[in-house]
Tab-separated table of C-alpha atoms and ligand atoms in Angstrom:
chain	number	residue	atom	x	y	z
N	1395	UNK	CA	-18.992	29.271	-17.482
N	1396	UNK	CA	-19.364	25.728	-18.710
N	1397	UNK	CA	-16.082	23.870	-18.856
N	1398	UNK	CA	-15.725	22.757	-22.442
N	1399	UNK	CA	-12.279	21.247	-22.605
N	1400	UNK	CA	-12.496	18.288	-24.969
N	1401	UNK	CA	-11.653	15.083	-23.185
N	1402	UNK	CA	-8.836	13.541	-25.105
N	1403	UNK	CA	-8.024	9.902	-24.858
N	1404	UNK	CA	-4.508	9.732	-23.411
N	1405	UNK	CA	-4.036	6.586	-25.450
N	1406	UNK	CA	-4.650	8.410	-28.746
N	1407	UNK	CA	-1.039	8.523	-29.980
N	1408	UNK	CA	1.897	7.325	-27.897
N	1409	UNK	CA	4.061	10.120	-26.506
N	1410	UNK	CA	7.568	8.795	-25.918
N	1411	UNK	CA	9.912	10.780	-23.678
N	1412	UNK	CA	13.457	10.490	-22.391
N	1413	UNK	CA	14.823	11.716	-19.101
N	1414	UNK	CA	18.483	12.408	-18.454
N	1415	UNK	CA	20.578	13.636	-15.600
N	1416	UNK	CA	20.098	17.400	-15.234
N	1417	UNK	CA	23.076	19.741	-15.549
N	1418	UNK	CA	22.757	20.768	-11.901
N	1419	UNK	CA	20.652	20.139	-8.826
N	1420	UNK	CA	16.843	20.283	-8.735
N	1421	UNK	CA	15.790	23.361	-6.872
N	1422	UNK	CA	12.828	25.572	-6.244
N	1423	UNK	CA	9.456	25.841	-4.567
N	1424	UNK	CA	6.484	24.146	-6.191
N	1425	UNK	CA	2.985	22.821	-5.701
N	1426	UNK	CA	1.486	19.711	-7.267
N	1427	UNK	CA	-2.045	19.347	-8.694
N	1428	UNK	CA	-5.013	18.600	-6.438
N	1429	UNK	CA	-5.462	15.241	-4.740
N	1430	UNK	CA	-7.047	12.753	-7.122
N	1431	UNK	CA	-8.927	10.794	-4.446
N	1432	UNK	CA	-10.399	13.925	-2.887
N	1433	UNK	CA	-11.242	15.431	-6.285
N	1434	UNK	CA	-13.346	12.430	-7.376
N	1435	UNK	CA	-15.140	12.423	-4.053
N	1436	UNK	CA	-15.733	16.171	-4.037
N	1437	UNK	CA	-17.528	15.955	-7.391
N	1438	UNK	CA	-19.599	12.941	-6.363
N	1439	UNK	CA	-20.616	14.290	-2.955
N	1440	UNK	CA	-21.400	17.700	-4.432
N	1441	UNK	CA	-23.671	16.014	-6.989
N	1442	UNK	CA	-25.435	14.171	-4.140
N	1443	UNK	CA	-25.878	17.314	-2.051
N	1444	UNK	CA	-28.623	19.909	-2.132
N	1445	UNK	CA	-27.355	23.304	-3.274
N	1446	UNK	CA	-24.237	24.592	-4.964
N	1447	UNK	CA	-20.762	23.443	-3.960
N	1448	UNK	CA	-17.638	25.385	-4.914
N	1449	UNK	CA	-14.528	23.241	-5.298
N	1450	UNK	CA	-11.119	24.904	-5.176
N	1451	UNK	CA	-7.996	23.147	-6.393
N	1452	UNK	CA	-9.805	20.322	-8.196
N	1453	UNK	CA	-7.405	18.069	-10.090
N	1454	UNK	CA	-8.091	18.704	-13.761
N	1455	UNK	CA	-6.599	15.371	-14.778
N	1456	UNK	CA	-8.296	13.027	-17.229
N	1457	UNK	CA	-9.461	10.664	-14.465
N	1458	UNK	CA	-11.292	13.378	-12.575
N	1459	UNK	CA	-12.722	14.912	-15.759
N	1460	UNK	CA	-14.326	11.510	-16.378
N	1461	UNK	CA	-16.056	11.750	-13.017
N	1462	UNK	CA	-17.146	15.316	-13.786
N	1463	UNK	CA	-18.622	14.170	-17.116
N	1464	UNK	CA	-20.379	11.229	-15.441
N	1465	UNK	CA	-21.967	13.417	-12.758
N	1466	UNK	CA	-23.175	15.741	-15.494
N	1467	UNK	CA	-24.610	12.790	-17.428
N	1468	UNK	CA	-26.480	11.866	-14.233
N	1469	UNK	CA	-28.176	15.259	-14.034
N	1470	UNK	CA	-25.891	17.357	-11.823
N	1471	UNK	CA	-24.799	20.722	-13.116
N	1472	UNK	CA	-20.985	20.740	-13.175
N	1473	UNK	CA	-19.165	23.792	-14.516
N	1474	UNK	CA	-15.845	25.543	-14.242
N	1475	UNK	CA	-15.916	29.024	-12.715
N	1476	UNK	CA	-12.565	30.760	-13.083
N	1477	UNK	CA	-10.078	28.498	-11.354
N	1478	UNK	CA	-12.837	26.828	-9.297
N	1479	UNK	CA	-15.516	24.312	-10.134
N	1480	UNK	CA	-19.181	24.701	-9.261
N	1481	UNK	CA	-21.533	21.765	-8.808
N	1482	UNK	CA	-25.287	22.080	-8.340
N	1483	UNK	CA	-26.342	18.800	-6.766
N	1484	UNK	CA	-29.492	16.684	-7.063
N	1485	UNK	CA	-29.699	15.423	-3.469
N	1486	UNK	CA	-29.220	11.858	-2.224
N	1487	UNK	CA	-31.171	9.517	-4.519
N	1488	UNK	CA	-31.923	12.312	-6.979
N	1489	UNK	CA	-29.667	11.389	-9.899
N	1490	UNK	CA	-31.253	10.749	-13.288
N	1491	UNK	CA	-30.832	7.788	-15.630
N	1492	UNK	CA	-27.899	8.472	-17.987
N	1493	UNK	CA	-28.769	8.526	-21.678
N	1494	UNK	CA	-25.591	6.821	-22.769
N	1495	UNK	CA	-22.768	4.597	-21.600
N	1496	UNK	CA	-20.564	6.224	-18.944
N	1497	UNK	CA	-16.918	6.027	-19.997
N	1498	UNK	CA	-14.605	6.156	-16.986
N	1499	UNK	CA	-11.416	6.160	-19.055
N	1500	UNK	CA	-8.389	4.900	-17.097
N	1501	UNK	CA	-9.864	5.497	-13.638
N	1502	UNK	CA	-10.492	2.615	-11.241
N	1503	UNK	CA	-11.503	5.055	-8.507
N	1504	UNK	CA	-14.137	6.692	-10.716
N	1505	UNK	CA	-15.516	3.327	-11.834
N	1506	UNK	CA	-15.645	1.688	-8.414
N	1507	UNK	CA	-17.006	4.654	-6.471
N	1508	UNK	CA	-19.559	5.427	-9.127
N	1509	UNK	CA	-20.675	1.775	-9.136
N	1510	UNK	CA	-21.742	2.324	-5.515
N	1511	UNK	CA	-23.756	5.417	-6.448
N	1512	UNK	CA	-25.363	3.901	-9.552
N	1513	UNK	CA	-26.246	0.647	-7.794
N	1514	UNK	CA	-28.412	2.649	-5.390
N	1515	UNK	CA	-30.549	4.244	-8.127
N	1516	UNK	CA	-33.586	2.480	-9.639
N	1517	UNK	CA	-32.428	2.812	-13.241
N	1518	UNK	CA	-30.192	1.112	-15.741
N	1519	UNK	CA	-26.697	2.390	-16.308
N	1520	UNK	CA	-23.737	1.025	-18.209
N	1521	UNK	CA	-20.104	1.806	-17.478
N	1522	UNK	CA	-17.022	1.165	-19.556
N	1523	UNK	CA	-13.399	2.306	-19.630
N	1524	UNK	CA	-10.154	2.078	-21.562
N	1525	UNK	CA	-8.273	-1.177	-22.176
N	1526	UNK	CA	-6.507	-0.926	-18.793
N	1527	UNK	CA	-9.713	-0.321	-16.821
N	1528	UNK	CA	-11.596	-3.030	-18.719
N	1529	UNK	CA	-9.053	-5.531	-17.395
N	1530	UNK	CA	-9.475	-4.569	-13.731
N	1531	UNK	CA	-11.608	-6.528	-11.260
N	1532	UNK	CA	-15.022	-5.116	-10.392
N	1533	UNK	CA	-16.480	-8.067	-8.481
N	1534	UNK	CA	-14.815	-6.776	-5.320
N	1535	UNK	CA	-17.527	-4.089	-5.371
N	1536	UNK	CA	-20.383	-5.681	-7.305
N	1537	UNK	CA	-20.580	-8.861	-5.163
N	1538	UNK	CA	-21.104	-6.735	-2.061
N	1539	UNK	CA	-23.396	-4.160	-3.663
N	1540	UNK	CA	-25.614	-7.025	-4.837
N	1541	UNK	CA	-26.394	-7.675	-1.148
N	1542	UNK	CA	-28.134	-4.303	-1.119
N	1543	UNK	CA	-30.447	-5.338	-3.961
N	1544	UNK	CA	-28.567	-4.182	-7.079
N	1545	UNK	CA	-28.103	-6.432	-10.100
N	1546	UNK	CA	-25.122	-6.435	-12.437
N	1547	UNK	CA	-24.208	-7.847	-15.817
N	1548	UNK	CA	-20.529	-7.865	-16.625
N	1549	UNK	CA	-17.997	-9.555	-18.830
N	1550	UNK	CA	-16.105	-12.669	-17.824
N	1551	UNK	CA	-14.459	-12.174	-14.416
N	1552	UNK	CA	-16.831	-9.305	-13.581
N	1553	UNK	CA	-15.006	-6.872	-15.854
N	1554	UNK	CA	-16.246	-3.746	-17.609
N	1555	UNK	CA	-18.372	-2.962	-19.541
N	1556	UNK	CA	-20.764	-3.365	-16.648
N	1557	UNK	CA	-24.542	-2.902	-16.668
N	1558	UNK	CA	-26.093	-1.888	-13.355
N	1559	UNK	CA	-29.731	-1.985	-12.310
N	1560	UNK	CA	-30.420	-0.496	-8.900
N	1561	UNK	CA	-33.355	-1.626	-6.741
N	1562	UNK	CA	-36.410	0.518	-5.915
N	1563	UNK	CA	-35.460	0.341	-2.256
N	1564	UNK	CA	-31.757	-0.184	-1.526
N	1565	UNK	CA	-31.071	-2.244	1.596
N	1566	UNK	CA	-28.508	-1.144	4.175
N	1567	UNK	CA	-25.283	-3.151	4.128
N	1568	UNK	CA	-23.346	-4.825	6.931
N	1569	UNK	CA	-20.164	-6.099	5.293
N	1570	UNK	CA	-16.435	-6.559	5.678
N	1571	UNK	CA	-14.327	-5.571	2.695
N	1572	UNK	CA	-12.565	-8.573	1.107
N	1573	UNK	CA	-9.349	-6.618	0.393
N	1574	UNK	CA	-7.887	-3.502	2.008
N	1575	UNK	CA	-9.293	-1.045	-0.535
N	1576	UNK	CA	-10.562	2.475	0.001
N	1577	UNK	CA	-12.301	2.206	-3.342
N	1578	UNK	CA	-14.352	-0.780	-2.184
N	1579	UNK	CA	-15.091	0.808	1.189
N	1580	UNK	CA	-16.150	4.031	-0.489
N	1581	UNK	CA	-18.427	2.296	-3.012
N	1582	UNK	CA	-20.228	0.586	-0.119
N	1583	UNK	CA	-20.586	3.817	1.868
N	1584	UNK	CA	-21.864	5.708	-1.179
N	1585	UNK	CA	-24.457	2.964	-1.662
N	1586	UNK	CA	-25.314	3.036	2.059
N	1587	UNK	CA	-26.066	6.755	1.841
N	1588	UNK	CA	-29.151	5.827	-0.200
N	1589	UNK	CA	-30.447	3.026	2.057
N	1590	UNK	CA	-32.605	3.485	5.158
N	1591	UNK	CA	-31.023	2.687	8.553
N	1592	UNK	CA	-27.369	2.120	9.261
N	1593	UNK	CA	-24.813	0.757	6.817
N	1594	UNK	CA	-21.825	-0.811	8.550
N	1595	UNK	CA	-18.580	-1.385	6.661
N	1596	UNK	CA	-15.652	-3.070	8.331
N	1597	UNK	CA	-12.092	-3.174	7.001
N	1598	UNK	CA	-9.368	-5.357	8.478
N	1599	UNK	CA	-6.669	-2.794	7.679
N	1600	UNK	CA	-7.308	0.937	7.737
N	1601	UNK	CA	-7.330	2.512	4.262
N	1602	UNK	CA	-7.474	6.171	3.241
N	1603	UNK	CA	-10.491	7.810	4.870
N	1604	UNK	CA	-11.300	10.678	2.523
N	1605	UNK	CA	-14.836	9.348	2.019
N	1606	UNK	CA	-15.531	9.346	5.743
N	1607	UNK	CA	-14.128	12.912	6.035
N	1608	UNK	CA	-16.177	14.082	3.055
N	1609	UNK	CA	-19.373	12.440	4.375
N	1610	UNK	CA	-18.990	14.408	7.607
N	1611	UNK	CA	-18.119	17.573	5.718
N	1612	UNK	CA	-21.395	17.361	3.772
N	1613	UNK	CA	-23.408	16.682	6.933
N	1614	UNK	CA	-23.841	12.894	7.127
N	1615	UNK	CA	-23.558	11.080	10.461
N	1616	UNK	CA	-20.584	8.680	10.471
N	1617	UNK	CA	-19.068	6.822	13.425
N	1618	UNK	CA	-15.640	5.219	13.132
N	1619	UNK	CA	-14.338	2.672	15.635
N	1620	UNK	CA	-10.867	1.129	15.680
N	1621	UNK	CA	-11.070	-2.664	15.480
N	1622	UNK	CA	-7.598	-4.179	15.780
N	1623	UNK	CA	-5.584	-2.799	12.842
N	1624	UNK	CA	-8.811	-2.032	11.024
N	1625	UNK	CA	-11.924	0.063	11.408
N	1626	UNK	CA	-15.674	-0.249	11.593
N	1627	UNK	CA	-17.553	2.584	9.928
N	1628	UNK	CA	-21.226	3.129	10.652
N	1629	UNK	CA	-23.147	5.499	8.416
N	1630	UNK	CA	-26.695	6.720	9.073
N	1631	UNK	CA	-28.463	6.321	5.717
N	1632	UNK	CA	-30.591	8.756	3.734
N	1633	UNK	CA	-29.272	12.002	5.205
N	1634	UNK	CA	-29.850	15.258	3.428
N	1635	UNK	CA	-26.387	16.250	2.274
N	1636	UNK	CA	-25.907	20.015	2.169
N	1637	UNK	CA	-23.615	21.749	-0.321
N	1638	UNK	CA	-20.315	22.721	1.324
N	1639	UNK	CA	-17.261	24.290	-0.253
N	1640	UNK	CA	-14.257	22.023	-0.662
N	1641	UNK	CA	-10.570	23.003	-0.890
N	1642	UNK	CA	-8.584	20.157	-2.427
N	1643	UNK	CA	-4.987	19.926	-1.136
N	1644	UNK	CA	-2.041	18.867	-3.326
N	1645	UNK	CA	-1.825	15.148	-4.000
N	1646	UNK	CA	0.849	13.415	-1.887
N	1647	UNK	CA	0.943	10.589	-4.447
N	1648	UNK	CA	1.900	13.108	-7.140
N	1649	UNK	CA	4.340	14.885	-4.828
N	1650	UNK	CA	6.152	11.555	-4.460
N	1651	UNK	CA	7.789	12.076	-7.881
N	1652	UNK	CA	9.506	15.459	-7.372
N	1653	UNK	CA	10.206	14.363	-3.791
N	1654	UNK	CA	12.127	11.216	-4.768
N	1655	UNK	CA	13.767	13.052	-7.682
N	1656	UNK	CA	15.145	15.652	-5.256
N	1657	UNK	CA	16.479	12.882	-3.010
N	1658	UNK	CA	18.323	11.290	-5.934
N	1659	UNK	CA	19.813	14.250	-7.828
N	1660	UNK	CA	22.985	15.516	-6.096
N	1661	UNK	CA	22.741	18.928	-4.445
N	1662	UNK	CA	18.966	19.220	-4.821
N	1663	UNK	CA	16.767	21.239	-2.481
N	1664	UNK	CA	13.039	21.413	-3.203
N	1665	UNK	CA	10.005	22.635	-1.263
N	1666	UNK	CA	6.571	21.236	-2.106
N	1667	UNK	CA	3.786	23.396	-0.695
N	1668	UNK	CA	0.174	22.800	0.362
N	1669	UNK	CA	0.201	19.023	0.282
N	1670	UNK	CA	-2.436	16.732	1.716
N	1671	UNK	CA	-0.787	14.759	4.520
N	1672	UNK	CA	-3.635	12.557	5.702
N	1673	UNK	CA	-1.949	10.033	8.045
N	1674	UNK	CA	-3.415	7.188	5.971
N	1675	UNK	CA	-1.463	8.469	2.936
N	1676	UNK	CA	1.984	9.059	4.429
N	1677	UNK	CA	3.552	5.573	4.274
N	1678	UNK	CA	6.076	6.742	1.672
N	1679	UNK	CA	7.278	9.551	3.939
N	1680	UNK	CA	7.674	7.153	6.858
N	1681	UNK	CA	9.659	4.784	4.653
N	1682	UNK	CA	11.901	7.445	3.120
N	1683	UNK	CA	12.663	8.831	6.583
N	1684	UNK	CA	13.642	5.318	7.685
N	1685	UNK	CA	15.925	5.178	4.642
N	1686	UNK	CA	17.685	8.292	5.935
N	1687	UNK	CA	16.055	10.884	3.680
N	1688	UNK	CA	16.354	14.553	4.601
N	1689	UNK	CA	12.678	15.567	4.543
N	1690	UNK	CA	11.132	18.066	6.915
N	1691	UNK	CA	7.531	19.046	7.377
N	1692	UNK	CA	6.654	22.717	7.725
N	1693	UNK	CA	3.478	24.729	8.160
N	1694	UNK	CA	1.339	21.772	9.293
N	1695	UNK	CA	-2.334	22.723	9.520
N	1696	UNK	CA	-5.871	21.385	9.165
N	1697	UNK	CA	-8.158	22.333	6.292
N	1698	UNK	CA	-11.587	20.863	5.519
N	1699	UNK	CA	-11.031	17.780	7.688
N	1700	UNK	CA	-7.626	16.988	6.120
N	1701	UNK	CA	-4.062	17.555	7.380
N	1702	UNK	CA	-2.101	19.840	5.057
N	1703	UNK	CA	1.534	21.022	5.090
N	1704	UNK	CA	4.721	21.747	3.136
N	1705	UNK	CA	7.608	19.332	2.636
N	1706	UNK	CA	11.210	20.456	2.355
N	1707	UNK	CA	13.481	17.833	0.813
N	1708	UNK	CA	17.219	17.723	0.186
N	1709	UNK	CA	19.428	15.249	-1.654
N	1710	UNK	CA	21.233	12.679	0.484
N	1711	UNK	CA	22.336	9.070	0.669
N	1712	UNK	CA	19.613	6.457	1.254
N	1713	UNK	CA	19.860	2.996	2.796
N	1714	UNK	CA	17.707	-0.066	2.119
N	1715	UNK	CA	14.916	-0.932	4.550
N	1716	UNK	CA	12.254	-3.542	5.183
N	1717	UNK	CA	8.800	-2.113	4.411
N	1718	UNK	CA	6.165	-4.008	6.407
N	1719	UNK	CA	3.049	-5.249	4.655
N	1720	UNK	CA	0.791	-3.337	7.093
N	1721	UNK	CA	2.097	-0.120	5.573
N	1722	UNK	CA	0.894	-0.977	2.077
N	1723	UNK	CA	-2.547	0.724	2.199
N	1724	UNK	CA	-0.937	4.021	3.249
N	1725	UNK	CA	1.441	4.063	0.276
N	1726	UNK	CA	-0.213	1.748	-2.220
N	1727	UNK	CA	0.394	4.061	-5.204
N	1728	UNK	CA	3.963	4.948	-4.221
N	1729	UNK	CA	5.727	1.578	-4.582
N	1730	UNK	CA	7.015	2.107	-8.138
N	1731	UNK	CA	8.763	5.346	-7.196
N	1732	UNK	CA	9.932	3.895	-3.871
N	1733	UNK	CA	11.477	1.028	-5.848
N	1734	UNK	CA	13.336	3.632	-7.917
N	1735	UNK	CA	14.679	5.211	-4.708
N	1736	UNK	CA	15.592	1.744	-3.400
N	1737	UNK	CA	17.560	0.991	-6.581
N	1738	UNK	CA	19.742	4.041	-5.836
N	1739	UNK	CA	20.136	3.266	-2.104
N	1740	UNK	CA	22.773	1.196	-0.335
N	1741	UNK	CA	21.597	-2.296	0.567
N	1742	UNK	CA	18.434	-4.297	0.152
N	1743	UNK	CA	14.893	-2.955	0.327
N	1744	UNK	CA	12.139	-5.517	0.743
N	1745	UNK	CA	8.611	-4.258	0.129
N	1746	UNK	CA	6.207	-6.758	1.605
N	1747	UNK	CA	2.670	-7.740	0.766
N	1748	UNK	CA	2.129	-6.085	-2.634
N	1749	UNK	CA	-0.551	-8.403	-4.075
N	1750	UNK	CA	-2.864	-5.426	-4.689
N	1751	UNK	CA	-0.300	-3.905	-7.074
N	1752	UNK	CA	-1.165	-6.647	-9.557
N	1753	UNK	CA	-4.629	-5.129	-10.150
N	1754	UNK	CA	-3.758	-1.447	-10.526
N	1755	UNK	CA	-3.672	0.439	-13.840
N	1756	UNK	CA	-1.205	-2.283	-14.878
N	1757	UNK	CA	0.315	-5.249	-13.065
N	1758	UNK	CA	2.502	-2.795	-11.192
N	1759	UNK	CA	4.437	-5.467	-9.361
N	1760	UNK	CA	5.712	-7.046	-12.582
N	1761	UNK	CA	6.002	-3.725	-14.418
N	1762	UNK	CA	8.047	-2.084	-11.633
N	1763	UNK	CA	10.444	-5.023	-11.650
N	1764	UNK	CA	10.674	-4.753	-15.467
N	1765	UNK	CA	11.283	-1.004	-15.260
N	1766	UNK	CA	14.260	-1.495	-12.942
N	1767	UNK	CA	15.666	-4.550	-14.708
N	1768	UNK	CA	15.611	-2.736	-18.050
N	1769	UNK	CA	17.836	-0.106	-16.454
N	1770	UNK	CA	20.372	-2.391	-14.861
N	1771	UNK	CA	19.046	-2.608	-11.294
N	1772	UNK	CA	18.942	-5.864	-9.368
N	1773	UNK	CA	15.384	-6.726	-8.456
N	1774	UNK	CA	13.229	-9.785	-7.939
N	1775	UNK	CA	9.675	-10.663	-7.012
N	1776	UNK	CA	9.350	-13.182	-4.171
N	1777	UNK	CA	5.707	-14.165	-3.697
N	1778	UNK	CA	3.988	-10.825	-3.097
N	1779	UNK	CA	7.210	-9.042	-2.104
N	1780	UNK	CA	9.395	-6.830	-4.244
N	1781	UNK	CA	13.088	-7.031	-3.360
N	1782	UNK	CA	15.486	-4.402	-4.701
N	1783	UNK	CA	19.261	-4.526	-4.182
N	1784	UNK	CA	20.902	-1.129	-4.235
N	1785	UNK	CA	24.648	-0.606	-4.603
N	1786	UNK	CA	24.686	2.937	-3.260
N	1787	UNK	CA	24.931	4.260	-6.812
N	1788	UNK	CA	22.079	4.657	-9.289
N	1789	UNK	CA	21.827	1.786	-11.783
N	1790	UNK	CA	23.249	2.332	-15.273
N	1791	UNK	CA	19.998	3.374	-16.987
N	1792	UNK	CA	19.797	3.264	-20.772
N	1793	UNK	CA	16.615	1.169	-20.820
N	1794	UNK	CA	13.373	1.603	-22.691
N	1795	UNK	CA	10.446	1.329	-20.259
N	1796	UNK	CA	7.028	0.015	-21.277
N	1797	UNK	CA	4.445	1.957	-19.287
N	1798	UNK	CA	1.434	-0.341	-19.888
N	1799	UNK	CA	-1.081	2.574	-19.853
N	1800	UNK	CA	0.077	3.371	-16.312
N	1801	UNK	CA	0.800	6.997	-15.355
N	1802	UNK	CA	2.752	6.148	-12.222
N	1803	UNK	CA	5.107	3.787	-14.024
N	1804	UNK	CA	5.821	6.486	-16.605
N	1805	UNK	CA	6.620	9.087	-13.934
N	1806	UNK	CA	8.719	6.626	-11.894
N	1807	UNK	CA	10.826	5.740	-14.940
N	1808	UNK	CA	11.359	9.416	-15.743
N	1809	UNK	CA	12.489	10.070	-12.152
N	1810	UNK	CA	14.985	7.202	-12.426
N	1811	UNK	CA	16.447	8.735	-15.594
N	1812	UNK	CA	17.325	11.910	-13.655
N	1813	UNK	CA	19.788	9.872	-11.582
N	1814	UNK	CA	21.256	7.275	-13.983
N	1815	UNK	CA	24.391	7.726	-16.138
N	1816	UNK	CA	22.532	6.845	-19.342
N	1817	UNK	CA	19.104	8.376	-20.117
N	1818	UNK	CA	15.915	6.398	-19.504
N	1819	UNK	CA	13.352	6.242	-22.307
N	1820	UNK	CA	9.625	5.782	-21.766
N	1821	UNK	CA	7.367	4.490	-24.549
N	1822	UNK	CA	4.274	6.558	-23.728
N	1823	UNK	CA	3.795	9.421	-21.289
N	1824	UNK	CA	0.254	10.318	-22.446
N	1825	UNK	CA	-1.294	8.696	-19.389
N	1826	UNK	CA	0.541	11.042	-17.020
N	1827	UNK	CA	-2.310	13.481	-17.654
N	1828	UNK	CA	-4.711	11.154	-15.830
N	1829	UNK	CA	-3.265	12.267	-12.486
N	1830	UNK	CA	-0.497	14.838	-12.973
N	1831	UNK	CA	-1.040	17.315	-15.805
N	1832	UNK	CA	2.023	19.557	-15.958
N	1833	UNK	CA	4.418	16.901	-14.603
N	1834	UNK	CA	6.995	17.266	-17.376
N	1835	UNK	CA	6.968	21.072	-17.236
N	1836	UNK	CA	7.308	21.013	-13.442
N	1837	UNK	CA	10.269	18.624	-13.452
N	1838	UNK	CA	11.974	20.683	-16.147
N	1839	UNK	CA	11.409	23.863	-14.158
N	1840	UNK	CA	13.037	22.278	-11.089
N	1841	UNK	CA	15.930	21.146	-13.312
N	1842	UNK	CA	16.767	24.722	-14.313
N	1843	UNK	CA	17.820	25.986	-17.713
N	1844	UNK	CA	18.398	22.784	-19.637
N	1845	UNK	CA	15.327	20.510	-19.773
N	1846	UNK	CA	15.952	17.050	-18.344
N	1847	UNK	CA	12.772	15.488	-19.756
N	1848	UNK	CA	12.717	15.748	-23.534
N	1849	UNK	CA	10.793	14.247	-26.439
N	1850	UNK	CA	12.512	11.060	-27.527
V	284	LIG	C1	-7.917	5.249	-4.189
V	284	LIG	C2	-7.592	4.114	-3.517
V	284	LIG	C3	-6.484	3.227	-3.900
V	284	LIG	C4	-5.510	3.885	-4.864
V	284	LIG	C5	-6.196	4.680	-5.918
V	284	LIG	C6	-7.102	5.742	-5.321
V	284	LIG	C7	-9.096	6.024	-3.756
V	284	LIG	O1	-7.027	2.071	-4.482
V	284	LIG	O2	-4.684	2.916	-5.468
V	284	LIG	O3	-5.228	5.342	-6.757
V	284	LIG	O4	-9.235	7.181	-4.164
V	284	LIG	O5	-9.905	5.481	-2.990
V	284	LIG	P1	-7.517	0.845	-3.538
V	284	LIG	O6	-8.283	1.455	-2.458
V	284	LIG	O7	-8.360	-0.051	-4.368
V	284	LIG	O8	-6.239	0.216	-3.096
């Protein structure tokens, strides 16, 4: 069956929402939608493989649907089959020139990873995105991909829309990533797949390694060496990737929201099942445990090259901690919701080295500080650090939060409103669907009979 859901623009009409303290504790057992990072990669690798790949648990969020549409526009056959997705791939180097501009919506991961794929094909392609994505830097990938022979035309500052012309014969790369970014690393490896010989990508700090795991899963040869705090990845180019089924675990970055909510709402007890727990994604868990959170891991297992398990979380007092900058890559998307937890903790939490937050879906460093300030918390930005002073009680709430087209800010604000005396209002929750369709329904289910998240 072809999947025909119309792709809506989350920005179409603002969807304001208010969250208020639930009548009782949050409780229940739940799952969260599939991992966004793994879902994008599963679709791309399946399209580059020979044969038919079945993907279970794909995140059907707007971001991933953009990748699905792009792979289809490039000649792969991508269709929904019951609850699964089926992709018939074209083989490495076998994608076809797209007839039209590829619109990647709100998704930096889709745009950056796909840039690596497109730059390796000898045709012209053009990518664009929504107002948030069109503001985000692309030169971090295009400058390095140009070394492999691709040419790019972009707007001022290397921003989308971006035109890409790949070379007839892509050259293997030997590069160090300029920032700790799994998106940049992955774009380079996806390009390297198409070049003869070995592509070597070095990163000074280890970032999430789903691309490396997926490359192996589909049959490529990848060697990873530890180099100080970073890694050197060597990929043998031009392999024949073979279709392999993929089971996408729950997204730990999405689980962060019900997890922190359960920590903050008195009496709560929540189990989140079947979560991806890749060690390069668990910085939030490490930090919350240091803050004194009652979180236990159950049913730990391995599936498709990824660690998976269940988390059991109970409400309890939290204390402020110092979060070292080296931890940032392993929890880069979780700082807004960690800042919410920190605002309800006792003492100061300093989150170090957050420069990368400035170039996410919004300037998340500034917007997280705004979110907390608007609700009565004490917070300041010092250089690249975010410093939150908690009094041991949730801040007053009552603020209106501007979400700046950023799903994670919207969800963080709504989690805060579950703990504050006065409700927290959010100007637009439409973007939540980019990563966590069903978020509002899930939180209301955990809250019991009276919904805690309601239309403003
Ligand atoms: C992602 C990597 C991260 C993260 C993003 C998803 C990925 O970005 O913020 O949501 O799937 O590779 P950077 O690697 O650029 O930090």
